[in-house]
PDB file of C-alpha atoms and ligand atoms in Angstrom:
ATOM      1  CA  ARG A   1     194.435 169.461  29.743  1.00 47.00           C
ATOM      2  CA  LEU A   2     192.502 170.256  32.904  1.00 55.00           C
ATOM      3  CA  TRP A   3     191.582 166.596  33.045  1.00 60.00           C
ATOM      4  CA  HIS A   4     195.178 165.620  33.939  1.00 59.00           C
ATOM      5  CA  GLN A   5     195.877 168.346  36.424  1.00 57.00           C
ATOM      6  CA  PRO A   6     195.948 167.238  40.067  1.00 60.00           C
ATOM      7  CA  LEU A   7     193.101 168.624  42.115  1.00 64.00           C
ATOM      8  CA  LYS A   8     194.019 171.888  43.798  1.00 75.00           C
ATOM      9  CA  HIS A   9     193.084 171.729  47.455  1.00 83.00           C
ATOM     10  CA  ARG A  10     192.761 174.654  49.768  1.00 88.00           C
ATOM     11  CA  GLU A  11     196.056 175.497  51.461  1.00 94.00           C
ATOM     12  CA  TRP A  12     196.449 175.338  55.217  1.00 97.00           C
ATOM     13  CA  ASN A  13     199.302 175.913  57.648  1.00 98.00           C
ATOM     14  CA  GLY A  14     199.569 172.362  58.986  1.00 98.00           C
ATOM     15  CA  THR A  15     201.032 169.209  57.454  1.00 98.00           C
ATOM     16  CA  GLY A  16     198.763 167.327  55.073  1.00 98.00           C
ATOM     17  CA  SER A  17     197.021 163.999  55.628  1.00 98.00           C
ATOM     18  CA  THR A  18     199.445 161.166  56.401  1.00 98.00           C
ATOM     19  CA  ALA A  19     200.496 159.328  53.230  1.00 98.00           C
ATOM     20  CA  HIS A  20     198.785 155.913  52.895  1.00 98.00           C
ATOM     21  CA  PHE A  21     196.350 156.981  55.590  1.00 98.00           C
ATOM     22  CA  GLN A  22     193.671 154.436  54.684  1.00 97.00           C
ATOM     23  CA  ASP A  23     196.124 151.512  54.621  1.00 97.00           C
ATOM     24  CA  ILE A  24     197.654 152.522  57.960  1.00 97.00           C
ATOM     25  CA  PHE A  25     194.212 152.940  59.539  1.00 97.00           C
ATOM     26  CA  LEU A  26     192.968 149.567  58.319  1.00 97.00           C
ATOM     27  CA  GLY A  27     196.244 147.804  59.104  1.00 94.00           C
ATOM     28  CA  ARG A  28     196.281 149.147  62.651  1.00 93.00           C
ATOM     29  CA  CYS A  29     192.624 148.207  63.103  1.00 94.00           C
ATOM     30  CA  TYR A  30     193.321 144.612  62.052  1.00 91.00           C
ATOM     31  CA  ILE A  31     196.379 144.453  64.286  1.00 88.00           C
ATOM     32  CA  TYR A  32     194.362 145.660  67.270  1.00 89.00           C
ATOM     33  CA  THR A  33     191.286 143.518  66.713  1.00 88.00           C
ATOM     34  CA  GLN A  34     192.896 140.344  65.343  1.00 85.00           C
ATOM     35  CA  LEU A  35     196.409 140.158  66.752  1.00 78.00           C
ATOM     36  CA  VAL A  36     195.647 141.132  70.344  1.00 55.00           C
ATOM     37  CA  GLN A  37     198.100 144.016  70.170  1.00 47.00           C
ATOM     38  CA  PRO A  38     201.140 141.750  70.490  1.00 41.00           C
ATOM     39  CA  GLU A  39     203.723 144.441  69.902  1.00 40.00           C
ATOM     40  CA  PHE A  40     202.606 146.889  72.539  1.00 42.00           C
ATOM     41  CA  ARG A  41     201.078 144.554  75.079  1.00 47.00           C
ATOM     42  CA  PRO A  42     203.764 141.889  75.339  1.00 40.00           C
ATOM     43  CA  TYR A  43     203.287 138.838  77.473  1.00 40.00           C
ATOM     44  CA  HIS A  44     204.331 139.818  80.924  1.00 39.00           C
ATOM     45  CA  MET A  45     205.325 137.518  83.739  1.00 36.00           C
ATOM     46  CA  GLN A  46     203.571 139.495  86.449  1.00 41.00           C
ATOM     47  CA  HIS A  47     200.209 138.058  85.434  1.00 44.00           C
ATOM     48  CA  THR A  48     199.066 134.535  85.993  1.00 42.00           C
ATOM     49  CA  PHE A  49     197.674 132.772  82.972  1.00 41.00           C
ATOM     50  CA  GLU A  50     194.143 133.223  84.323  1.00 42.00           C
ATOM     51  CA  THR A  51     194.318 136.971  84.821  1.00 45.00           C
ATOM     52  CA  LYS A  52     195.897 137.386  81.383  1.00 42.00           C
ATOM     53  CA  LEU A  53     193.126 135.391  79.846  1.00 42.00           C
ATOM     54  CA  LEU A  54     190.527 137.451  81.667  1.00 46.00           C
ATOM     55  CA  ILE A  55     192.073 140.745  80.549  1.00 51.00           C
ATOM     56  CA  PHE A  56     192.406 139.622  76.951  1.00 48.00           C
ATOM     57  CA  THR A  57     189.044 137.941  76.711  1.00 44.00           C
ATOM     58  CA  SER A  58     187.000 140.706  78.217  1.00 48.00           C
ATOM     59  CA  HIS A  59     188.698 143.780  76.814  1.00 54.00           C
ATOM     60  CA  VAL A  60     190.598 142.967  73.697  1.00 54.00           C
ATOM     61  CA  LEU A  61     189.322 139.765  72.223  1.00 49.00           C
ATOM     62  CA  SER A  62     185.782 141.062  72.539  1.00 66.00           C
ATOM     63  CA  LEU A  63     186.738 143.449  69.731  1.00 81.00           C
ATOM     64  CA  ARG A  64     187.638 140.564  67.426  1.00 81.00           C
ATOM     65  CA  ASP A  65     184.325 140.752  65.614  1.00 81.00           C
ATOM     66  CA  ARG A  66     184.563 144.480  64.868  1.00 86.00           C
ATOM     67  CA  ASP A  67     184.388 145.236  61.190  1.00 93.00           C
ATOM     68  CA  CYS A  68     187.459 147.353  60.390  1.00 96.00           C
ATOM     69  CA  LYS A  69     186.175 148.264  56.912  1.00 97.00           C
ATOM     70  CA  LYS A  70     182.971 149.645  58.439  1.00 97.00           C
ATOM     71  CA  ILE A  71     184.952 151.522  61.084  1.00 97.00           C
ATOM     72  CA  GLU A  72     187.201 153.005  58.406  1.00 97.00           C
ATOM     73  CA  GLU A  73     184.153 154.011  56.361  1.00 97.00           C
ATOM     74  CA  ALA A  74     182.485 155.693  59.359  1.00 98.00           C
ATOM     75  CA  PHE A  75     185.752 157.485  60.049  1.00 98.00           C
ATOM     76  CA  ARG A  76     186.023 158.778  56.470  1.00 97.00           C
ATOM     77  CA  ASN A  77     182.355 159.812  56.397  1.00 98.00           C
ATOM     78  CA  ALA A  78     182.956 162.088  59.380  1.00 98.00           C
ATOM     79  CA  PHE A  79     185.244 164.471  57.473  1.00 98.00           C
ATOM     80  CA  ILE A  80     185.369 163.625  53.766  1.00 98.00           C
ATOM     81  CA  SER A  81     183.885 166.223  51.355  1.00 97.00           C
ATOM     82  CA  LYS A  82     183.691 168.732  54.214  1.00 97.00           C
ATOM     83  CA  ASP A  83     185.520 171.939  54.999  1.00 97.00           C
ATOM     84  CA  PRO A  84     188.029 170.660  57.624  1.00 98.00           C
ATOM     85  CA  CYS A  85     187.255 173.673  59.816  1.00 98.00           C
ATOM     86  CA  GLU A  86     183.539 172.867  59.818  1.00 97.00           C
ATOM     87  CA  VAL A  87     183.672 169.293  61.122  1.00 98.00           C
ATOM     88  CA  THR A  88     181.388 168.856  64.153  1.00 98.00           C
ATOM     89  CA  GLU A  89     181.379 166.492  67.134  1.00 98.00           C
ATOM     90  CA  GLU A  90     178.164 164.934  65.764  1.00 98.00           C
ATOM     91  CA  ASP A  91     180.008 163.989  62.575  1.00 98.00           C
ATOM     92  CA  TYR A  92     182.077 161.536  64.619  1.00 98.00           C
ATOM     93  CA  HIS A  93     179.164 160.041  66.599  1.00 98.00           C
ATOM     94  CA  PRO A  94     178.429 157.135  64.183  1.00 97.00           C
ATOM     95  CA  LEU A  95     182.112 156.173  64.396  1.00 97.00           C
ATOM     96  CA  MET A  96     182.096 156.330  68.204  1.00 97.00           C
ATOM     97  CA  GLU A  97     179.091 154.040  68.346  1.00 95.00           C
ATOM     98  CA  LEU A  98     180.651 151.512  66.013  1.00 94.00           C
ATOM     99  CA  ALA A  99     183.979 151.365  67.823  1.00 93.00           C
ATOM    100  CA  SER A 100     182.941 151.872  71.447  1.00 90.00           C
ATOM    101  CA  GLN A 101     185.015 150.044  74.029  1.00 91.00           C
ATOM    102  CA  THR A 102     184.928 149.746  77.790  1.00 90.00           C
ATOM    103  CA  VAL A 103     187.992 150.089  79.943  1.00 93.00           C
ATOM    104  CA  PRO A 104     187.803 148.227  83.288  1.00 93.00           C
ATOM    105  CA  CYS A 105     187.414 150.291  86.478  1.00 95.00           C
ATOM    106  CA  ASP A 106     190.667 151.557  88.068  1.00 97.00           C
ATOM    107  CA  LYS A 107     192.583 151.116  84.794  1.00 96.00           C
ATOM    108  CA  THR A 108     192.230 154.487  83.050  1.00 97.00           C
ATOM    109  CA  VAL A 109     195.362 156.623  82.658  1.00 98.00           C
ATOM    110  CA  PHE A 110     195.152 160.228  81.458  1.00 98.00           C
ATOM    111  CA  TRP A 111     198.192 162.292  80.589  1.00 98.00           C
ATOM    112  CA  SER A 112     199.081 165.845  79.661  1.00 98.00           C
ATOM    113  CA  ARG A 113     202.442 166.735  78.095  1.00 97.00           C
ATOM    114  CA  THR A 114     203.736 163.332  79.214  1.00 97.00           C
ATOM    115  CA  LYS A 115     202.632 161.147  76.304  1.00 97.00           C
ATOM    116  CA  GLU A 116     205.812 159.086  76.028  1.00 95.00           C
ATOM    117  CA  LEU A 117     206.129 158.396  79.750  1.00 96.00           C
ATOM    118  CA  ALA A 118     202.446 157.505  80.117  1.00 96.00           C
ATOM    119  CA  HIS A 119     202.759 155.059  77.216  1.00 94.00           C
ATOM    120  CA  GLN A 120     205.919 153.511  78.662  1.00 93.00           C
ATOM    121  CA  TYR A 121     203.981 153.029  81.882  1.00 94.00           C
ATOM    122  CA  THR A 122     200.993 151.282  80.259  1.00 91.00           C
ATOM    123  CA  TRP A 123     203.378 149.179  78.153  1.00 87.00           C
ATOM    124  CA  VAL A 124     204.777 147.722  81.371  1.00 88.00           C
ATOM    125  CA  ARG A 125     201.497 147.754  83.317  1.00 89.00           C
ATOM    126  CA  GLN A 126     199.645 146.187  80.443  1.00 84.00           C
ATOM    127  CA  GLU A 127     196.279 146.033  82.151  1.00 89.00           C
ATOM    128  CA  MET A 128     196.231 149.861  82.239  1.00 93.00           C
ATOM    129  CA  PHE A 129     194.851 151.920  79.350  1.00 94.00           C
ATOM    130  CA  THR A 130     195.664 155.332  77.991  1.00 96.00           C
ATOM    131  CA  LEU A 131     193.348 156.551  75.259  1.00 97.00           C
ATOM    132  CA  GLU A 132     195.910 155.371  72.695  1.00 94.00           C
ATOM    133  CA  ASN A 133     195.628 151.835  74.105  1.00 93.00           C
ATOM    134  CA  THR A 134     191.967 151.752  73.015  1.00 93.00           C
ATOM    135  CA  LEU A 135     191.032 150.829  69.446  1.00 93.00           C
ATOM    136  CA  LEU A 136     190.247 154.298  68.057  1.00 96.00           C
ATOM    137  CA  GLY A 137     193.086 155.979  69.932  1.00 96.00           C
ATOM    138  CA  TYR A 138     195.471 153.321  68.641  1.00 93.00           C
ATOM    139  CA  VAL A 139     194.442 153.570  64.982  1.00 95.00           C
ATOM    140  CA  ALA A 140     194.580 157.391  64.890  1.00 97.00           C
ATOM    141  CA  ASP A 141     197.670 157.950  67.070  1.00 96.00           C
ATOM    142  CA  GLY A 142     200.163 160.269  65.355  1.00 97.00           C
ATOM    143  CA  LEU A 143     198.164 160.555  62.113  1.00 98.00           C
ATOM    144  CA  THR A 144     196.850 163.647  60.350  1.00 98.00           C
ATOM    145  CA  TRP A 145     193.752 163.721  58.169  1.00 98.00           C
ATOM    146  CA  CYS A 146     191.503 166.242  56.477  1.00 98.00           C
ATOM    147  CA  GLY A 147     189.185 166.513  53.538  1.00 97.00           C
ATOM    148  CA  ASP A 148     188.018 169.364  51.367  1.00 96.00           C
ATOM    149  CA  SER A 149     184.526 170.689  50.702  1.00 94.00           C
ATOM    150  CA  GLY A 150     184.953 170.456  46.935  1.00 87.00           C
ATOM    151  CA  SER A 151     186.318 166.921  46.729  1.00 94.00           C
ATOM    152  CA  SER A 152     185.851 163.373  47.955  1.00 95.00           C
ATOM    153  CA  GLU A 153     189.624 162.953  48.280  1.00 96.00           C
ATOM    154  CA  MET A 154     191.726 163.547  51.361  1.00 97.00           C
ATOM    155  CA  ASN A 155     193.994 166.575  51.284  1.00 97.00           C
ATOM    156  CA  TYR A 156     197.549 165.232  51.354  1.00 97.00           C
ATOM    157  CA  GLN A 157     199.086 168.667  50.724  1.00 96.00           C
ATOM    158  CA  SER A 158     198.052 170.492  53.899  1.00 97.00           C
ATOM    159  CA  CYS A 159     195.563 170.394  56.788  1.00 98.00           C
ATOM    160  CA  PRO A 160     194.480 173.112  59.240  1.00 98.00           C
ATOM    161  CA  ASP A 161     196.812 173.872  62.118  1.00 98.00           C
ATOM    162  CA  TRP A 162     194.765 174.218  65.325  1.00 97.00           C
ATOM    163  CA  ARG A 163     196.551 177.350  66.436  1.00 97.00           C
ATOM    164  CA  LYS A 164     196.975 179.118  63.063  1.00 98.00           C
ATOM    165  CA  ASP A 165     193.870 178.054  61.091  1.00 98.00           C
ATOM    166  CA  CYS A 166     190.994 176.804  63.234  1.00 98.00           C
ATOM    167  CA  LYS A 167     190.650 175.401  66.742  1.00 96.00           C
ATOM    168  CA  ASN A 168     188.051 172.848  65.696  1.00 96.00           C
ATOM    169  CA  ASN A 169     189.345 170.876  62.742  1.00 98.00           C
ATOM    170  CA  SER A 170     188.884 167.265  61.613  1.00 98.00           C
ATOM    171  CA  VAL A 171     191.745 166.061  63.858  1.00 98.00           C
ATOM    172  CA  THR A 172     191.138 168.144  67.001  1.00 98.00           C
ATOM    173  CA  VAL A 173     187.379 167.469  66.975  1.00 98.00           C
ATOM    174  CA  PHE A 174     188.076 163.738  66.759  1.00 98.00           C
ATOM    175  CA  TRP A 175     190.404 163.818  69.792  1.00 98.00           C
ATOM    176  CA  LYS A 176     187.967 166.011  71.676  1.00 98.00           C
ATOM    177  CA  VAL A 177     185.039 163.608  71.140  1.00 98.00           C
ATOM    178  CA  LEU A 178     187.177 160.565  71.878  1.00 98.00           C
ATOM    179  CA  SER A 179     188.728 162.095  75.015  1.00 98.00           C
ATOM    180  CA  LYS A 180     185.277 163.107  76.251  1.00 98.00           C
ATOM    181  CA  MET A 181     183.951 159.578  75.800  1.00 97.00           C
ATOM    182  CA  PHE A 182     187.053 158.061  77.392  1.00 98.00           C
ATOM    183  CA  ALA A 183     186.535 160.246  80.495  1.00 98.00           C
ATOM    184  CA  GLU A 184     182.764 159.645  80.616  1.00 98.00           C
ATOM    185  CA  ASN A 185     183.334 155.893  80.627  1.00 97.00           C
ATOM    186  CA  ALA A 186     186.031 155.921  83.325  1.00 98.00           C
ATOM    187  CA  CYS A 187     185.254 154.419  86.730  1.00 97.00           C
ATOM    188  CA  GLY A 188     186.824 153.744  90.121  1.00 98.00           C
ATOM    189  CA  MET A 189     190.200 155.349  90.738  1.00 98.00           C
ATOM    190  CA  VAL A 190     191.612 157.118  87.680  1.00 98.00           C
ATOM    191  CA  GLN A 191     195.157 158.287  87.157  1.00 98.00           C
ATOM    192  CA  VAL A 192     196.832 161.201  85.432  1.00 98.00           C
ATOM    193  CA  VAL A 193     200.510 161.613  84.618  1.00 98.00           C
ATOM    194  CA  LEU A 194     201.507 165.301  84.594  1.00 98.00           C
ATOM    195  CA  ASN A 195     204.727 167.055  83.635  1.00 97.00           C
ATOM    196  CA  GLY A 196     206.582 168.664  86.556  1.00 97.00           C
ATOM    197  CA  SER A 197     209.268 170.034  84.225  1.00 96.00           C
ATOM    198  CA  LEU A 198     206.804 172.642  82.976  1.00 96.00           C
ATOM    199  CA  SER A 199     205.942 175.770  84.918  1.00 97.00           C
ATOM    200  CA  ASN A 200     202.307 174.614  85.000  1.00 98.00           C
ATOM    201  CA  ALA A 201     201.949 170.847  85.301  1.00 98.00           C
ATOM    202  CA  PHE A 202     198.181 171.271  85.044  1.00 98.00           C
ATOM    203  CA  SER A 203     196.649 173.490  82.369  1.00 98.00           C
ATOM    204  CA  LYS A 204     192.948 174.274  82.017  1.00 98.00           C
ATOM    205  CA  ASP A 205     193.538 174.783  78.293  1.00 96.00           C
ATOM    206  CA  SER A 206     194.816 171.266  77.646  1.00 98.00           C
ATOM    207  CA  THR A 207     192.545 168.426  76.566  1.00 98.00           C
ATOM    208  CA  PHE A 208     193.019 166.860  79.967  1.00 98.00           C
ATOM    209  CA  GLY A 209     192.153 170.098  81.809  1.00 98.00           C
ATOM    210  CA  GLY A 210     189.499 171.365  79.420  1.00 98.00           C
ATOM    211  CA  VAL A 211     187.723 168.175  78.388  1.00 98.00           C
ATOM    212  CA  GLU A 212     188.601 165.060  80.399  1.00 98.00           C
ATOM    213  CA  VAL A 213     188.448 166.540  83.901  1.00 98.00           C
ATOM    214  CA  HIS A 214     184.957 167.928  83.238  1.00 98.00           C
ATOM    215  CA  ASN A 215     183.594 164.712  81.809  1.00 98.00           C
ATOM    216  CA  LEU A 216     184.485 162.381  84.677  1.00 98.00           C
ATOM    217  CA  HIS A 217     181.305 161.194  86.384  1.00 98.00           C
ATOM    218  CA  PRO A 218     181.494 161.622  90.191  1.00 98.00           C
ATOM    219  CA  GLU A 219     179.002 158.786  90.651  1.00 98.00           C
ATOM    220  CA  LYS A 220     181.462 156.441  88.965  1.00 98.00           C
ATOM    221  CA  VAL A 221     184.896 157.947  89.631  1.00 98.00           C
ATOM    222  CA  HIS A 222     185.744 158.203  93.336  1.00 98.00           C
ATOM    223  CA  THR A 223     189.388 159.363  93.084  1.00 98.00           C
ATOM    224  CA  LEU A 224     191.734 161.113  90.686  1.00 98.00           C
ATOM    225  CA  GLN A 225     195.319 160.204  91.455  1.00 98.00           C
ATOM    226  CA  ALA A 226     197.905 162.550  89.942  1.00 98.00           C
ATOM    227  CA  TRP A 227     201.573 161.818  89.440  1.00 98.00           C
ATOM    228  CA  VAL A 228     203.708 164.880  88.794  1.00 98.00           C
ATOM    229  CA  MET A 229     206.873 163.652  87.115  1.00 97.00           C
ATOM    230  CA  HIS A 230     209.905 165.714  86.173  1.00 93.00           C
ATOM    231  CA  ASP A 231     212.752 165.039  83.757  1.00 90.00           C
ATOM    232  CA  ILE A 232     215.646 163.118  85.290  1.00 88.00           C
ATOM    233  CA  GLY A 233     218.643 165.388  85.815  1.00 86.00           C
ATOM    234  CA  LYS A 234     216.588 168.602  85.759  1.00 85.00           C
ATOM    235  CA  SER A 235     215.212 170.371  88.779  1.00 85.00           C
ATOM    236  CA  PRO A 236     211.408 170.340  88.927  1.00 89.00           C
ATOM    237  CA  SER A 237     209.489 173.432  87.813  1.00 96.00           C
ATOM    238  CA  ASP A 238     206.159 172.396  89.307  1.00 97.00           C
ATOM    239  CA  SER A 239     205.042 169.904  91.921  1.00 97.00           C
ATOM    240  CA  CYS A 240     202.034 168.699  93.905  1.00 98.00           C
ATOM    241  CA  SER A 241     202.298 171.787  96.107  1.00 97.00           C
ATOM    242  CA  GLY A 242     202.394 174.229  93.173  1.00 97.00           C
ATOM    243  CA  SER A 243     199.499 176.497  92.269  1.00 97.00           C
ATOM    244  CA  SER A 244     198.492 174.672  89.066  1.00 98.00           C
ATOM    245  CA  ILE A 245     197.946 171.446  91.012  1.00 98.00           C
ATOM    246  CA  MET A 246     196.024 173.423  93.639  1.00 98.00           C
ATOM    247  CA  ASP A 247     193.715 174.549  90.814  1.00 98.00           C
ATOM    248  CA  LEU A 248     193.179 170.940  89.765  1.00 98.00           C
ATOM    249  CA  LYS A 249     192.567 169.968  93.387  1.00 98.00           C
ATOM    250  CA  SER A 250     189.918 172.643  93.764  1.00 98.00           C
ATOM    251  CA  ILE A 251     188.178 171.640  90.507  1.00 98.00           C
ATOM    252  CA  MET A 252     188.034 168.053  91.747  1.00 98.00           C
ATOM    253  CA  SER A 253     186.734 169.062  95.154  1.00 98.00           C
ATOM    254  CA  LYS A 254     183.910 171.056  93.491  1.00 97.00           C
ATOM    255  CA  ARG A 255     183.184 167.989  91.391  1.00 97.00           C
ATOM    256  CA  ASN A 256     183.043 165.760  94.492  1.00 98.00           C
ATOM    257  CA  ILE A 257     185.933 163.582  93.384  1.00 98.00           C
ATOM    258  CA  LYS A 258     188.731 162.846  95.842  1.00 98.00           C
ATOM    259  CA  PHE A 259     192.147 164.062  94.719  1.00 98.00           C
ATOM    260  CA  THR A 260     195.555 162.669  95.613  1.00 98.00           C
ATOM    261  CA  CYS A 261     198.927 163.750  94.262  1.00 98.00           C
ATOM    262  CA  GLN A 262     202.415 162.289  94.342  1.00 98.00           C
ATOM    263  CA  ASP A 263     205.673 163.835  93.111  1.00 96.00           C
ATOM    264  CA  ASN A 264     207.981 161.622  91.072  1.00 92.00           C
ATOM    265  CA  TYR A 265     206.377 158.301  91.806  1.00 88.00           C
ATOM    266  CA  ARG A 266     209.197 155.812  91.501  1.00 80.00           C
TER     267      ARG A 266
HETATM  268  P1  LIG B 301     199.100 167.707  75.469  1.00 63.45           P
HETATM  269  O1  LIG B 301     200.344 166.906  75.624  1.00 63.45           O
HETATM  270  O2  LIG B 301     199.165 169.176  75.749  1.00 63.45           O
HETATM  271  O3  LIG B 301     198.486 167.579  73.991  1.00 63.45           O
HETATM  272  C1  LIG B 301     198.240 166.372  73.327  1.00 63.45           C
HETATM  273  C2  LIG B 301     197.846 166.688  71.903  1.00 63.45           C
HETATM  274  O4  LIG B 301     196.645 167.485  71.883  1.00 63.45           O
HETATM  275  C3  LIG B 301     198.889 167.499  71.147  1.00 63.45           C
HETATM  276  O5  LIG B 301     198.891 167.067  69.808  1.00 63.45           O
HETATM  277  C4  LIG B 301     198.392 168.919  71.277  1.00 63.45           C
HETATM  278  O6  LIG B 301     198.806 169.736  70.198  1.00 63.45           O
HETATM  279  C5  LIG B 301     196.885 168.732  71.246  1.00 63.45           C
HETATM  280  N1  LIG B 301     196.170 169.778  72.010  1.00 63.45           N
HETATM  281  C6  LIG B 301     196.432 170.209  73.261  1.00 63.45           C
HETATM  282  N2  LIG B 301     195.559 171.148  73.657  1.00 63.45           N
HETATM  283  C7  LIG B 301     194.723 171.330  72.608  1.00 63.45           C
HETATM  284  C8  LIG B 301     193.604 172.182  72.388  1.00 63.45           C
HETATM  285  N3  LIG B 301     193.153 173.023  73.333  1.00 63.45           N
HETATM  286  N4  LIG B 301     192.987 172.112  71.193  1.00 63.45           N
HETATM  287  C9  LIG B 301     193.425 171.270  70.236  1.00 63.45           C
HETATM  288  N5  LIG B 301     194.466 170.425  70.384  1.00 63.45           N
HETATM  289  C10 LIG B 301     195.114 170.463  71.556  1.00 63.45           C
HETATM  290  O7  LIG B 301     198.033 167.038  76.430  1.00 63.45           O
HETATM  291  P2  LIG B 301     196.455 167.268  76.519  1.00 63.45           P
HETATM  292  O8  LIG B 301     196.100 167.299  77.967  1.00 63.45           O
HETATM  293  O9  LIG B 301     196.020 168.399  75.679  1.00 63.45           O
HETATM  294  O10 LIG B 301     195.885 165.920  75.865  1.00 63.45           O
HETATM  295  C11 LIG B 301     196.176 164.658  76.390  1.00 63.45           C
HETATM  296  C12 LIG B 301     194.956 164.012  77.025  1.00 63.45           C
HETATM  297  O11 LIG B 301     193.862 164.056  76.114  1.00 63.45           O
HETATM  298  C13 LIG B 301     195.202 162.542  77.308  1.00 63.45           C
HETATM  299  O12 LIG B 301     194.723 162.210  78.602  1.00 63.45           O
HETATM  300  C14 LIG B 301     194.477 161.782  76.179  1.00 63.45           C
HETATM  301  O13 LIG B 301     193.511 160.896  76.746  1.00 63.45           O
HETATM  302  C15 LIG B 301     193.763 162.846  75.346  1.00 63.45           C
HETATM  303  N6  LIG B 301     194.316 163.165  73.992  1.00 63.45           N
HETATM  304  C16 LIG B 301     195.156 162.371  73.302  1.00 63.45           C
HETATM  305  C17 LIG B 301     195.656 162.773  72.073  1.00 63.45           C
HETATM  306  C18 LIG B 301     196.634 161.942  71.284  1.00 63.45           C
HETATM  307  O14 LIG B 301     196.798 160.767  71.591  1.00 63.45           O
HETATM  308  C19 LIG B 301     195.282 163.980  71.544  1.00 63.45           C
HETATM  309  C20 LIG B 301     194.421 164.790  72.271  1.00 63.45           C
HETATM  310  C21 LIG B 301     193.946 164.358  73.496  1.00 63.45           C
HETATM  311  P3  LIG B 301     200.233 170.487  70.259  1.00 63.45           P
HETATM  312  O15 LIG B 301     200.254 171.293  71.543  1.00 63.45           O
HETATM  313  O16 LIG B 301     201.289 169.421  70.239  1.00 63.45           O
HETATM  314  O17 LIG B 301     200.211 171.336  69.037  1.00 63.45           O
HETATM  315  O18 LIG B 301     197.240 162.471  70.320  1.00 63.45           O
END
């Protein structure tokens, strides 16, 4: 009788692994590496044929030879058969090596509480990259995954919630490592889109404020350009002159990176 009973996983407070996780991961990987991201980087008239070719050849097509099955395997190996609250940054290192990608200088866009707007922006300005416009960010965007120490299966019933169960779980550790690498690799002028409809547009506790800002290399990144955007029709709650942006400005000045800020860039 036990033989037919579904495996009982540990119960957590967050939603379980995304159904069909493996298929979605592999499908997205093939779309990104083989189809040149047609649906979210549409052909745009603002580029000449030559610049388009250059962008595609050097930054997207160069990923054509990546082995999605190997990437998926490295991804699974990072968290499968482990307590999802005990996953470490090192667990994801083999994956990061396999799927590393360079973003051209001046083209990195960070965001904090402005995901949709930042993605709309890079959709239009297709030579710009948020983390989710890179291979690993794209395949994992919006998904949930976790394993269990007693099983080689994913837990589709529940996964740890970062606030209620554990701060470092299989999902948050992944984004932390990936965000760190994304910031370390950035160069030239980098941008951040912040939310001026919140009382604090910049938060030291966010991934942007706690991880990305501290992993920018001053020898490579000369300027951080912030855009503080607020919801249309609402009055702004924070702006470039607010105290949270002053905090960001002072962090950047200590880090020897020039800081500029603009409210509601058109
Ligand atoms: P955010 O809009 O506050 O959060 C983005 C995501 O990260 C949400 O799912 C948050 O969960 C989660 N998150 C935020 N803070 C933490 C934390 N301290 N520990 C664990 N999870 C957290 O913006 P953000 O500044 O935190 O993160 C955005 C920046 O980091 C971007 O520049 C990206 O490059 C990178 N990033 C991207 C993703 C993604 O694509 C995730 C994490 C980081 P909740 O508050 O909704 O529960 O999903």
